[in-house]
Coordinates of C-alpha atoms in Angstrom, one line a residue:
M27 CA 98.3 151.3 -10.0
S28 CA 98.8 152.2 -6.5
H29 CA 95.9 152.8 -4.2
P30 CA 96.0 155.4 -1.5
S31 CA 96.4 153.8 1.9
T32 CA 93.5 154.0 4.2
T33 CA 93.9 154.4 7.9
A34 CA 91.3 153.0 10.3
P35 CA 89.8 155.7 12.6
T36 CA 91.5 155.5 16.0
C37 CA 89.5 155.0 19.2
P38 CA 90.6 155.7 22.7
I39 CA 91.9 152.6 24.5
A40 CA 90.0 151.9 27.6
P41 CA 92.1 151.4 30.7
P42 CA 92.6 147.8 32.0
A43 CA 89.7 146.7 34.1
D44 CA 91.7 146.6 37.3
E45 CA 93.0 150.0 36.8
A46 CA 89.6 151.4 36.0
R47 CA 88.2 149.6 39.1
A48 CA 90.9 151.2 41.3
R49 CA 90.2 154.6 39.9
A50 CA 86.5 154.3 40.7
E51 CA 87.1 153.0 44.1
A52 CA 89.5 155.9 44.8
L53 CA 86.9 158.5 43.6
D54 CA 84.1 156.7 45.7
G55 CA 86.4 156.6 48.8
L56 CA 87.0 160.4 48.4
L57 CA 83.3 161.0 48.2
H58 CA 82.6 158.7 51.2
A59 CA 85.4 160.4 53.3
Q60 CA 83.8 163.8 52.6
A61 CA 80.3 162.5 53.4
A62 CA 81.4 160.8 56.6
E63 CA 81.6 164.1 58.4
L64 CA 77.8 164.5 58.0
W65 CA 77.3 161.1 59.8
G66 CA 79.9 161.5 62.5
G67 CA 82.0 158.8 61.1
L68 CA 79.3 156.2 61.2
S69 CA 78.2 154.2 58.1
P70 CA 74.8 155.2 57.0
I71 CA 74.5 151.8 55.2
T72 CA 75.1 150.0 58.6
L73 CA 72.3 152.0 60.2
A74 CA 69.9 151.5 57.2
L75 CA 70.4 147.8 57.1
A76 CA 69.9 147.4 60.8
A77 CA 66.8 149.6 60.8
T78 CA 65.4 147.7 57.8
D79 CA 66.1 144.3 59.5
W80 CA 64.2 145.5 62.5
A81 CA 61.3 147.0 60.6
L82 CA 60.8 144.0 58.3
H83 CA 60.8 141.5 61.3
L84 CA 58.4 143.8 63.1
A85 CA 56.1 144.0 60.1
T86 CA 56.0 140.2 59.6
Q87 CA 55.4 139.3 63.3
P88 CA 51.8 140.6 63.8
A89 CA 51.4 138.9 67.1
Q90 CA 54.5 140.3 68.5
T91 CA 53.6 143.8 67.1
S92 CA 50.2 143.6 68.8
R93 CA 51.7 142.6 72.1
L94 CA 54.1 145.6 71.9
A95 CA 51.3 147.9 71.0
S96 CA 49.1 146.7 73.8
E97 CA 51.9 147.1 76.3
A98 CA 52.4 150.7 75.0
L99 CA 48.7 151.5 75.3
G100 CA 48.7 150.1 78.8
M101 CA 51.6 152.2 79.8
A102 CA 50.0 155.4 78.4
T103 CA 46.7 154.6 80.2
H104 CA 48.4 154.0 83.4
A105 CA 50.4 157.3 83.0
A106 CA 47.3 159.2 82.2
L107 CA 45.5 157.8 85.4
A108 CA 48.5 158.5 87.5
A109 CA 48.6 162.1 86.3
A110 CA 44.9 162.6 86.9
T111 CA 44.9 161.4 90.4
Q112 CA 48.6 162.2 91.3
S113 CA 48.6 158.7 92.9
H114 CA 51.7 157.5 94.7
L115 CA 54.2 155.9 92.4
P116 CA 57.0 153.5 93.7
R117 CA 60.5 154.7 93.5
D118 CA 61.5 153.1 90.2
A119 CA 64.9 151.7 89.8
S120 CA 66.8 151.7 86.4
E121 CA 67.7 148.4 85.1
R122 CA 71.2 149.6 84.7
P123 CA 72.9 149.3 88.2
D124 CA 75.3 152.2 87.5
D125 CA 72.5 154.6 86.6
Q126 CA 72.7 157.5 89.2
R127 CA 70.6 160.0 87.2
F128 CA 67.5 159.9 89.4
Q129 CA 68.9 159.1 92.9
A130 CA 68.3 162.6 94.4
D131 CA 65.2 163.0 96.6
A132 CA 64.1 165.8 94.4
W133 CA 63.1 163.3 91.8
Q134 CA 60.6 161.7 94.2
T135 CA 58.3 164.6 94.3
W136 CA 55.4 165.2 92.1
P137 CA 55.5 165.5 89.1
Y138 CA 59.0 164.4 88.7
V139 CA 58.4 160.9 90.1
W140 CA 55.7 160.6 87.4
I141 CA 58.1 161.7 84.6
V142 CA 60.9 159.4 85.7
H143 CA 58.4 156.4 86.0
N144 CA 57.2 156.9 82.5
Y145 CA 60.7 157.5 81.2
L146 CA 62.0 154.2 82.7
D147 CA 59.0 152.4 81.4
A148 CA 59.8 153.6 77.9
E149 CA 63.4 152.4 78.3
R150 CA 62.2 148.9 79.3
W151 CA 59.7 148.9 76.4
W152 CA 62.3 149.8 73.8
R153 CA 64.7 147.4 75.2
D154 CA 62.0 144.6 74.6
A155 CA 61.0 146.0 71.2
T156 CA 64.4 145.8 69.7
Q157 CA 64.8 142.0 70.5
L158 CA 62.8 140.5 67.6
R159 CA 63.3 136.8 66.8
G160 CA 65.0 136.4 63.4
M161 CA 67.1 139.5 63.3
T162 CA 70.9 139.1 63.0
S163 CA 72.7 139.5 66.3
H164 CA 74.7 142.4 64.9
H165 CA 71.6 144.3 63.7
R166 CA 69.8 143.7 67.0
D167 CA 72.8 145.1 68.9
V168 CA 72.9 148.1 66.5
V169 CA 69.2 148.9 66.8
A170 CA 69.2 148.6 70.6
M171 CA 72.3 150.7 70.9
F172 CA 70.7 153.6 68.8
A173 CA 67.4 153.3 70.8
R174 CA 69.4 153.6 74.0
Q175 CA 71.3 156.6 72.6
W176 CA 68.2 158.4 71.7
L177 CA 66.6 157.6 75.1
D178 CA 69.7 158.8 76.9
M179 CA 69.6 162.1 75.0
L180 CA 65.9 162.6 75.8
S181 CA 66.4 161.7 79.6
P182 CA 64.5 164.1 82.0
A183 CA 68.0 164.7 83.6
N184 CA 69.0 166.5 80.4
A185 CA 66.0 168.9 80.6
G186 CA 67.9 172.0 82.0
L187 CA 66.0 174.0 84.4
A188 CA 63.1 171.4 84.3
N189 CA 65.6 169.0 86.1
P190 CA 64.7 169.6 89.8
E191 CA 68.3 169.3 90.9
V192 CA 69.3 172.1 88.4
L193 CA 66.3 174.3 89.5
A194 CA 67.2 173.9 93.2
R195 CA 70.8 174.8 92.6
T196 CA 69.9 177.8 90.4
L197 CA 67.6 179.2 93.1
E198 CA 70.2 178.5 95.8
R199 CA 73.0 180.3 93.9
R200 CA 70.8 182.8 92.2
G201 CA 71.9 181.8 88.8
D202 CA 75.7 181.7 89.5
N203 CA 75.8 178.1 88.4
L204 CA 74.5 179.0 85.0
V205 CA 77.0 181.8 84.6
A206 CA 79.9 179.4 85.6
G207 CA 78.5 176.6 83.4
W208 CA 78.4 178.7 80.3
A209 CA 81.9 180.1 81.0
H210 CA 83.1 176.6 81.0
A211 CA 81.2 175.8 77.7
L212 CA 82.9 179.0 76.2
D213 CA 86.3 177.6 77.4
D214 CA 85.6 174.3 75.8
C215 CA 84.9 176.0 72.6
R216 CA 88.2 177.9 72.9
R217 CA 90.0 174.7 73.5
R218 CA 88.6 173.1 70.3
H219 CA 89.8 176.0 68.3
G220 CA 93.2 176.0 69.7
L221 CA 92.8 179.3 71.6
P222 CA 94.1 180.0 75.2
Q223 CA 91.8 178.7 78.0
M224 CA 90.6 180.5 81.1
F225 CA 90.5 177.4 83.3
D226 CA 92.8 174.5 84.1
H227 CA 91.5 171.4 82.4
G228 CA 94.2 168.9 83.3
Q229 CA 97.1 170.5 81.7
R230 CA 99.1 170.1 84.9
F231 CA 99.2 166.3 84.5
K232 CA 102.1 166.4 82.1
P233 CA 104.2 163.3 81.3
G234 CA 107.6 163.6 83.1
E235 CA 106.3 166.1 85.6
E236 CA 103.2 164.8 87.4
V237 CA 102.7 161.5 85.5
A238 CA 105.1 159.1 83.9
V239 CA 107.7 160.1 86.5
S240 CA 109.1 156.7 87.5
P241 CA 112.9 157.1 87.0
G242 CA 114.5 155.2 84.1
R243 CA 116.3 155.5 80.8
V244 CA 115.3 155.0 77.1
V245 CA 117.7 152.2 76.3
H246 CA 116.5 151.5 72.7
R247 CA 114.6 153.4 70.1
N248 CA 113.5 152.5 66.5
H249 CA 111.0 154.2 64.2
L250 CA 108.0 153.0 66.1
V251 CA 108.9 152.5 69.8
E252 CA 111.1 153.7 72.6
L253 CA 112.1 151.0 75.1
I254 CA 112.3 152.3 78.7
Q255 CA 114.2 150.5 81.4
Y256 CA 113.2 151.6 84.8
S257 CA 115.8 152.2 87.7
P258 CA 115.7 149.7 90.5
T259 CA 114.8 150.7 94.0
T260 CA 115.9 147.5 95.8
P261 CA 119.5 146.2 96.3
A262 CA 118.7 142.9 94.6
V263 CA 116.3 142.0 91.8
H264 CA 114.7 138.9 90.5
A265 CA 116.8 137.5 87.6
E266 CA 114.0 137.5 85.1
P267 CA 113.0 141.0 83.8
V268 CA 109.4 142.1 83.1
F269 CA 108.7 143.4 79.7
I270 CA 105.4 145.3 79.2
V271 CA 103.7 145.9 75.9
P272 CA 101.0 148.5 76.3
S273 CA 98.3 149.4 73.9
W274 CA 99.2 151.7 71.1
I275 CA 95.7 153.4 71.1
M276 CA 96.8 155.6 73.9
K277 CA 100.0 156.7 75.6
Y278 CA 101.9 154.0 77.6
Y279 CA 101.7 155.9 81.0
I280 CA 98.4 154.4 81.9
L281 CA 100.7 152.0 83.7
D282 CA 102.8 154.7 85.1
L283 CA 100.3 157.4 86.3
S284 CA 101.0 159.3 89.6
P285 CA 103.4 157.7 91.9
H286 CA 100.7 156.4 94.1
D287 CA 99.0 154.4 91.4
S288 CA 101.8 153.5 89.1
M289 CA 102.0 149.8 88.2
V290 CA 105.6 150.3 87.0
R291 CA 106.8 151.9 90.3
W292 CA 105.0 149.2 92.3
L293 CA 106.6 146.3 90.3
V294 CA 110.1 147.9 90.7
G295 CA 109.4 148.2 94.4
Q296 CA 108.8 144.4 94.4
G297 CA 112.3 143.8 93.1
H298 CA 111.5 143.5 89.4
T299 CA 113.6 144.9 86.5
V300 CA 110.9 146.5 84.3
F301 CA 111.1 147.3 80.6
M302 CA 108.1 149.1 78.8
L303 CA 107.4 150.2 75.4
S304 CA 106.4 153.8 74.6
W305 CA 104.7 153.9 71.2
R306 CA 105.4 156.6 68.6
N307 CA 102.5 158.8 67.7
P308 CA 102.2 158.3 63.9
D309 CA 102.0 161.1 61.3
E310 CA 101.2 161.1 57.5
S311 CA 104.5 159.4 56.6
D312 CA 103.5 156.4 58.6
A313 CA 100.4 155.5 56.7
L314 CA 101.8 152.2 55.4
L315 CA 103.0 150.9 58.8
D316 CA 101.2 147.7 59.2
M317 CA 100.6 144.9 61.8
D318 CA 103.9 143.2 60.7
D319 CA 105.7 146.4 61.5
Y320 CA 104.1 146.7 65.0
L321 CA 105.0 143.0 65.6
Q322 CA 108.6 143.3 64.3
L323 CA 109.5 146.8 65.7
G324 CA 107.3 146.7 68.8
V325 CA 107.8 143.3 70.1
F326 CA 110.7 141.3 68.4
D327 CA 113.1 144.2 68.2
A328 CA 112.5 145.3 71.7
L329 CA 113.0 141.7 73.1
A330 CA 116.3 141.6 71.2
A331 CA 117.3 144.8 72.9
I332 CA 116.2 143.4 76.3
G333 CA 118.3 140.3 75.6
R334 CA 121.4 142.5 75.0
R335 CA 120.7 144.4 78.2
V336 CA 120.0 141.4 80.3
P337 CA 121.9 138.5 78.6
G338 CA 121.1 134.9 79.5
E339 CA 117.8 135.5 81.2
A340 CA 114.2 134.5 80.3
V341 CA 111.6 137.3 80.1
H342 CA 108.2 137.7 81.8
A343 CA 106.2 139.2 79.0
V344 CA 103.1 141.3 79.8
G345 CA 100.5 142.8 77.3
Y346 CA 97.7 145.3 78.1
C347 CA 94.7 145.6 75.8
L348 CA 95.8 145.7 72.2
G349 CA 99.4 145.1 73.4
G350 CA 98.2 141.8 74.8
T351 CA 96.8 140.8 71.5
L352 CA 100.0 141.7 69.7
L353 CA 102.0 139.8 72.4
A354 CA 99.8 136.8 71.9
I355 CA 100.6 136.8 68.1
A356 CA 104.3 137.2 68.9
A357 CA 104.3 134.2 71.4
A358 CA 102.5 132.0 69.0
A359 CA 104.9 132.9 66.2
L360 CA 107.9 132.1 68.5
A361 CA 106.3 128.9 69.7
R362 CA 105.8 127.3 66.3
P363 CA 108.4 125.1 64.5
G364 CA 110.7 127.5 62.6
K365 CA 109.7 130.4 64.8
V366 CA 110.6 133.7 63.0
A367 CA 113.6 135.2 61.3
G368 CA 116.1 136.2 63.8
A369 CA 114.6 134.3 66.7
E370 CA 118.0 133.1 67.9
A371 CA 118.7 136.6 69.0
L372 CA 115.6 136.8 71.2
P373 CA 115.5 135.7 75.0
P374 CA 113.0 133.0 75.8
L375 CA 109.7 133.8 77.4
A376 CA 109.4 132.6 81.0
S377 CA 105.7 133.5 81.2
L378 CA 102.9 135.4 79.6
S379 CA 100.6 137.9 81.3
F380 CA 97.5 139.3 79.4
L381 CA 95.7 142.3 81.1
A382 CA 92.2 143.0 79.6
A383 CA 93.4 141.6 76.3
E384 CA 91.2 139.7 73.7
T385 CA 92.5 136.9 71.6
D386 CA 89.1 135.8 70.3
F387 CA 87.0 138.5 68.7
S388 CA 83.9 136.6 68.1
E389 CA 82.2 138.5 71.0
P390 CA 84.1 141.7 71.2
G391 CA 81.7 143.8 73.4
E392 CA 80.3 147.2 72.7
M393 CA 83.0 148.1 70.2
G394 CA 81.8 145.3 68.0
V395 CA 78.6 147.1 67.5
L396 CA 80.3 149.7 65.5
I397 CA 82.4 147.3 63.4
D398 CA 81.2 145.6 60.3
E399 CA 82.3 145.4 56.6
S400 CA 80.5 148.7 55.7
Q401 CA 81.9 150.6 58.7
V402 CA 85.4 149.3 58.2
A403 CA 85.3 150.4 54.5
L404 CA 84.1 153.9 55.5
L405 CA 86.9 154.1 58.1
E406 CA 89.4 153.0 55.5
D407 CA 88.2 155.8 53.1
M408 CA 88.4 158.3 56.0
M409 CA 92.0 157.2 56.8
A410 CA 93.1 157.2 53.1
E411 CA 92.7 161.0 53.1
R412 CA 95.2 161.6 55.9
G413 CA 97.1 158.3 56.3
Y414 CA 95.8 157.8 59.9
L415 CA 92.9 157.7 62.2
T416 CA 92.9 160.6 64.5
G417 CA 92.9 160.3 68.3
R418 CA 89.9 162.4 68.3
Q419 CA 88.0 160.1 66.1
M420 CA 88.8 157.1 68.3
A421 CA 87.8 159.1 71.5
A422 CA 84.5 160.0 69.8
S423 CA 83.7 156.4 69.3
F424 CA 84.1 155.7 73.0
Q425 CA 82.1 158.8 74.0
F426 CA 79.4 157.7 71.6
L427 CA 79.0 154.3 73.2
H428 CA 79.0 155.8 76.6
S429 CA 77.2 159.0 75.9
R430 CA 75.2 158.8 79.1
E431 CA 78.2 159.1 81.3
L432 CA 80.8 160.8 79.1
I433 CA 78.5 163.4 77.4
W434 CA 75.2 163.9 79.1
S435 CA 76.0 163.5 82.7
A436 CA 79.2 165.5 82.3
T437 CA 77.3 168.3 80.4
L438 CA 74.7 168.3 83.3
R439 CA 77.3 168.8 86.0
E440 CA 79.5 171.2 84.1
L441 CA 77.0 173.3 82.2
W442 CA 73.9 173.5 84.3
M443 CA 75.2 172.7 87.8
G444 CA 78.3 174.9 87.4
E445 CA 80.5 172.2 88.6
P446 CA 83.8 172.2 86.8
L447 CA 85.1 168.6 85.8
R448 CA 87.9 168.0 88.4
P449 CA 90.7 166.5 86.3
N450 CA 92.7 163.6 87.6
D451 CA 95.7 161.6 86.2
L452 CA 93.4 159.1 84.5
M453 CA 91.4 161.7 82.9
A454 CA 94.4 163.6 81.7
W455 CA 95.9 160.3 80.2
N456 CA 92.4 159.7 78.6
A457 CA 92.6 163.0 76.8
D458 CA 96.2 162.4 75.6
T459 CA 95.1 160.6 72.4
T460 CA 97.1 159.1 69.7
R461 CA 96.8 158.3 66.0
M462 CA 96.8 154.9 64.2
P463 CA 98.4 154.4 60.8
A464 CA 95.8 153.6 58.1
A465 CA 97.4 150.2 57.0
M466 CA 97.7 148.8 60.5
H467 CA 94.3 149.9 61.7
S468 CA 92.6 148.5 58.6
Q469 CA 94.5 145.1 59.1
Y470 CA 93.7 145.0 62.8
L471 CA 89.9 145.6 62.2
R472 CA 89.7 143.2 59.3
R473 CA 92.0 140.4 60.4
L474 CA 90.9 140.3 64.1
Y475 CA 87.4 142.0 64.5
L476 CA 85.9 140.9 61.3
H477 CA 87.6 137.6 60.4
N478 CA 88.8 136.4 63.8
E479 CA 92.0 135.0 62.3
L480 CA 93.9 134.6 65.5
A481 CA 91.4 132.5 67.3
E482 CA 90.9 130.4 64.2
S483 CA 94.7 129.9 63.7
R484 CA 94.6 131.7 60.3
Y485 CA 96.7 134.8 61.3
C486 CA 99.9 134.8 59.3
V487 CA 103.3 136.0 60.5
E488 CA 106.0 135.9 57.8
G489 CA 103.6 134.1 55.5
R490 CA 102.7 131.2 57.8
P491 CA 99.7 131.0 60.1
V492 CA 100.2 130.9 63.9
S493 CA 98.3 129.1 66.5
L494 CA 97.9 129.9 70.2
D495 CA 97.7 126.0 70.8
D496 CA 101.5 126.0 70.2
V497 CA 102.1 128.2 73.3
H498 CA 103.0 126.4 76.5
Q499 CA 104.2 129.1 78.8
P500 CA 102.1 129.7 81.9
M501 CA 99.6 132.5 81.5
F502 CA 98.3 135.1 84.0
V503 CA 95.1 136.5 82.4
V504 CA 93.2 139.4 83.9
G505 CA 89.6 140.4 83.0
T506 CA 87.6 143.2 84.6
E507 CA 83.9 143.0 85.7
K508 CA 82.7 146.3 83.9
D509 CA 85.0 146.1 80.9
H510 CA 83.2 147.4 77.8
V511 CA 86.2 147.3 75.5
A512 CA 87.4 143.7 76.3
P513 CA 84.5 142.0 78.2
W514 CA 85.9 139.5 80.6
R515 CA 83.9 136.6 79.0
S516 CA 85.6 137.4 75.8
V517 CA 89.0 137.5 77.4
Y518 CA 88.2 134.2 79.1
K519 CA 87.9 132.5 75.8
L520 CA 91.7 132.0 75.7
H521 CA 91.0 128.8 77.8
Q522 CA 89.6 127.4 74.6
L523 CA 92.6 128.3 72.4
T524 CA 95.4 126.8 74.3
D525 CA 96.0 124.0 76.8
A526 CA 98.7 126.0 78.7
E527 CA 98.4 126.6 82.4
I528 CA 96.1 129.7 82.9
T529 CA 95.7 131.6 86.1
F530 CA 92.6 133.6 85.4
V531 CA 91.7 136.6 87.6
L532 CA 88.5 138.7 87.5
T533 CA 88.8 142.0 89.2
S534 CA 86.4 144.8 90.0
G535 CA 86.4 147.9 87.9
G536 CA 86.5 148.6 84.2
H537 CA 89.0 148.4 81.4
N538 CA 91.3 151.0 82.9
A539 CA 90.4 151.3 86.6
G540 CA 90.2 147.5 87.0
I541 CA 93.9 147.2 85.8
V542 CA 95.1 150.3 87.6
S543 CA 94.2 148.8 91.0
E544 CA 97.0 149.5 93.4
P545 CA 97.2 148.0 96.8
G546 CA 95.4 150.2 99.3
H547 CA 92.7 151.4 96.9
A548 CA 89.5 151.0 99.0
G549 CA 86.8 148.7 97.6
R550 CA 88.9 146.6 95.4
R551 CA 88.4 142.8 95.1
W552 CA 89.3 139.9 92.7
R553 CA 88.4 136.2 92.0
E554 CA 91.1 133.8 91.0
A555 CA 91.3 130.2 89.8
V556 CA 94.0 128.1 88.0
R557 CA 93.3 125.8 84.8
R558 CA 96.0 123.3 84.5
P559 CA 96.8 121.4 81.3
G560 CA 94.3 118.6 80.9
D561 CA 91.6 120.1 83.2
P562 CA 88.0 120.0 82.1
W563 CA 86.4 123.0 80.4
L564 CA 84.4 125.4 82.6
S565 CA 82.0 128.0 81.2
P566 CA 82.6 131.6 82.4
E567 CA 79.5 131.3 84.7
E568 CA 80.8 128.0 86.2
W569 CA 84.2 129.5 86.7
E570 CA 82.8 132.6 88.4
A571 CA 80.8 130.4 90.8
S572 CA 83.8 128.3 91.8
A573 CA 86.6 130.9 91.8
G574 CA 88.0 132.0 95.2
S575 CA 87.2 135.6 96.2
H576 CA 89.8 138.0 97.7
E577 CA 89.7 141.5 99.0
G578 CA 92.2 144.1 97.9
S579 CA 94.5 144.5 94.9
W580 CA 95.2 141.7 92.4
W581 CA 98.7 143.1 91.9
T582 CA 99.8 141.2 95.0
A583 CA 98.7 137.9 93.5
W584 CA 100.4 138.7 90.2
D585 CA 103.7 139.6 92.0
S586 CA 103.6 136.2 93.8
W587 CA 102.9 134.4 90.5
L588 CA 105.7 136.1 88.6
K589 CA 108.1 135.1 91.3
A590 CA 106.8 131.6 91.3
K591 CA 107.1 131.3 87.5
G592 CA 110.7 132.6 87.5
S593 CA 113.9 130.8 88.5
G594 CA 113.8 132.1 92.1
R595 CA 117.3 133.5 91.7
E596 CA 118.1 137.1 92.7
V597 CA 121.0 139.1 91.3
P598 CA 122.5 142.6 92.2
A599 CA 120.2 145.4 91.1
R600 CA 120.7 146.5 87.5
Q601 CA 121.6 150.1 88.1
L602 CA 121.3 152.8 85.4
T603 CA 123.6 155.8 85.0
P604 CA 123.1 158.9 83.1
R605 CA 125.3 157.5 80.3
D606 CA 123.0 154.5 79.8
G607 CA 120.7 154.6 76.8
L608 CA 119.5 157.6 74.8
C609 CA 117.8 159.8 77.3
A610 CA 115.9 159.9 80.5
A611 CA 112.4 158.4 80.9
P612 CA 109.7 159.1 79.8
G613 CA 111.5 159.7 76.5
T614 CA 110.5 161.7 73.5
Y615 CA 107.8 159.7 71.9
V616 CA 105.3 160.3 74.7
H617 CA 105.4 164.0 74.1
Q618 CA 104.4 163.8 70.4
R619 CA 101.0 165.5 69.9
Y620 CA 99.4 167.0 67.0

């Protein structure tokens, strides 16, 4: 007797754990990317953790809390007495030497002198209050930075007609300054929405017309870079060419601005054959380009092209900002046993020059305040939507860190004082932003900023780690005194990563202006000292005290160094003709805008 077969009820099969996790992460990432707009791209978790760290340490340090409360009460009492008696107050100086907000004489009259005095007292109090023992250094920096942002926003200088300078200007011009200011504000709104503008905001500084005009030819192109060779201006040139790797965050022509401050034009005028990369502005299709692509297509492929153009000669390699970090990775890969695939086709490196470039990211400066695991994860979620980080997002980070100069002071001059911002070549370049592919930017932040793999000899190229200790070419390293992107003490850390000869230069100015420091520019100066192999370690402070000081542009010292580190040979100028290469400089990639 047969029995009817019974079929067990079927249940839906759960997806594998890895697949379910990936789906959950993708959904969470989508939600994070949408919510990021509300937070201006800043991680609320980072802010909450920093605020909690500060609040808990404040709550568990009663003596410190009492001291701060007593000082605050004393400040309030002193302010009340000064207001009641209108007593004379000393001309208070901001603790930030570049702070020019209250320098006008109008701020020294009553009651403005009293307002400024109390405001600067509050700045000092908050600077003290955010430095609590036991906090992590990152959280301390985050809390201090946000306290500074709030205080900068609440500055008496931003009070509109309550600012005595604005009031005096308004009375003098019978309100014309306010009319002009709001016209500029309307124009800015039109620009943000892609509408025609009424005023010229720097559009006249166009690559190939007013900037990036040094004559040359694009002699090689791949998916990521165009390689520009510049036309000689001397009958003979030094045998070794100069190869410049600029940062890919911005357009390359920071080093080829107007003719009077173009580093490229000046180097050519000193008898150097100069090659420079022009990075492609990525789009959605480039989302998966990573650091290996930037290394292979940006450095190795370009070096091979230079070797074909100038056969048999070593190359002076130069890296600026992130381009310097990439060049350091490339040099370390080429210096190790086994080198890299295809190394036999690459010319040797005669020397290395690093301009405001970090190789140790343990103390990365103000940008490090905005970078931790939570913030990087949020950026990755934002980039996953489009495949890139927009130039506007990157520019917003710099504006946020320097809101006093780039937002509030600019708004005061343009909106309230009616003074239009006068564009120059550097401002126009700064507004010519570029994108960064999602994969590359994520790797860059994680492998360098978060994990410091290059300094710790854990950064892998072709599956094997590289070490800067393998690099023995002489190095010319430049830091700038006011650099907030690559602080000079961080740049100086290269001394600890290699025993190669290092000529270290500390120049006046900031990250851009300190590098674009052409001869003849008034007020420029630099310090210089050489560390030879085997010399004892000097701390940055000891180096600064012992280094020789010079007036003028450091470019002249660099030119002499390049000539000394070459063979000393001169060859006939390497002329370019209209048939050479692919097109005339500045090429096509520099014009890519979205």
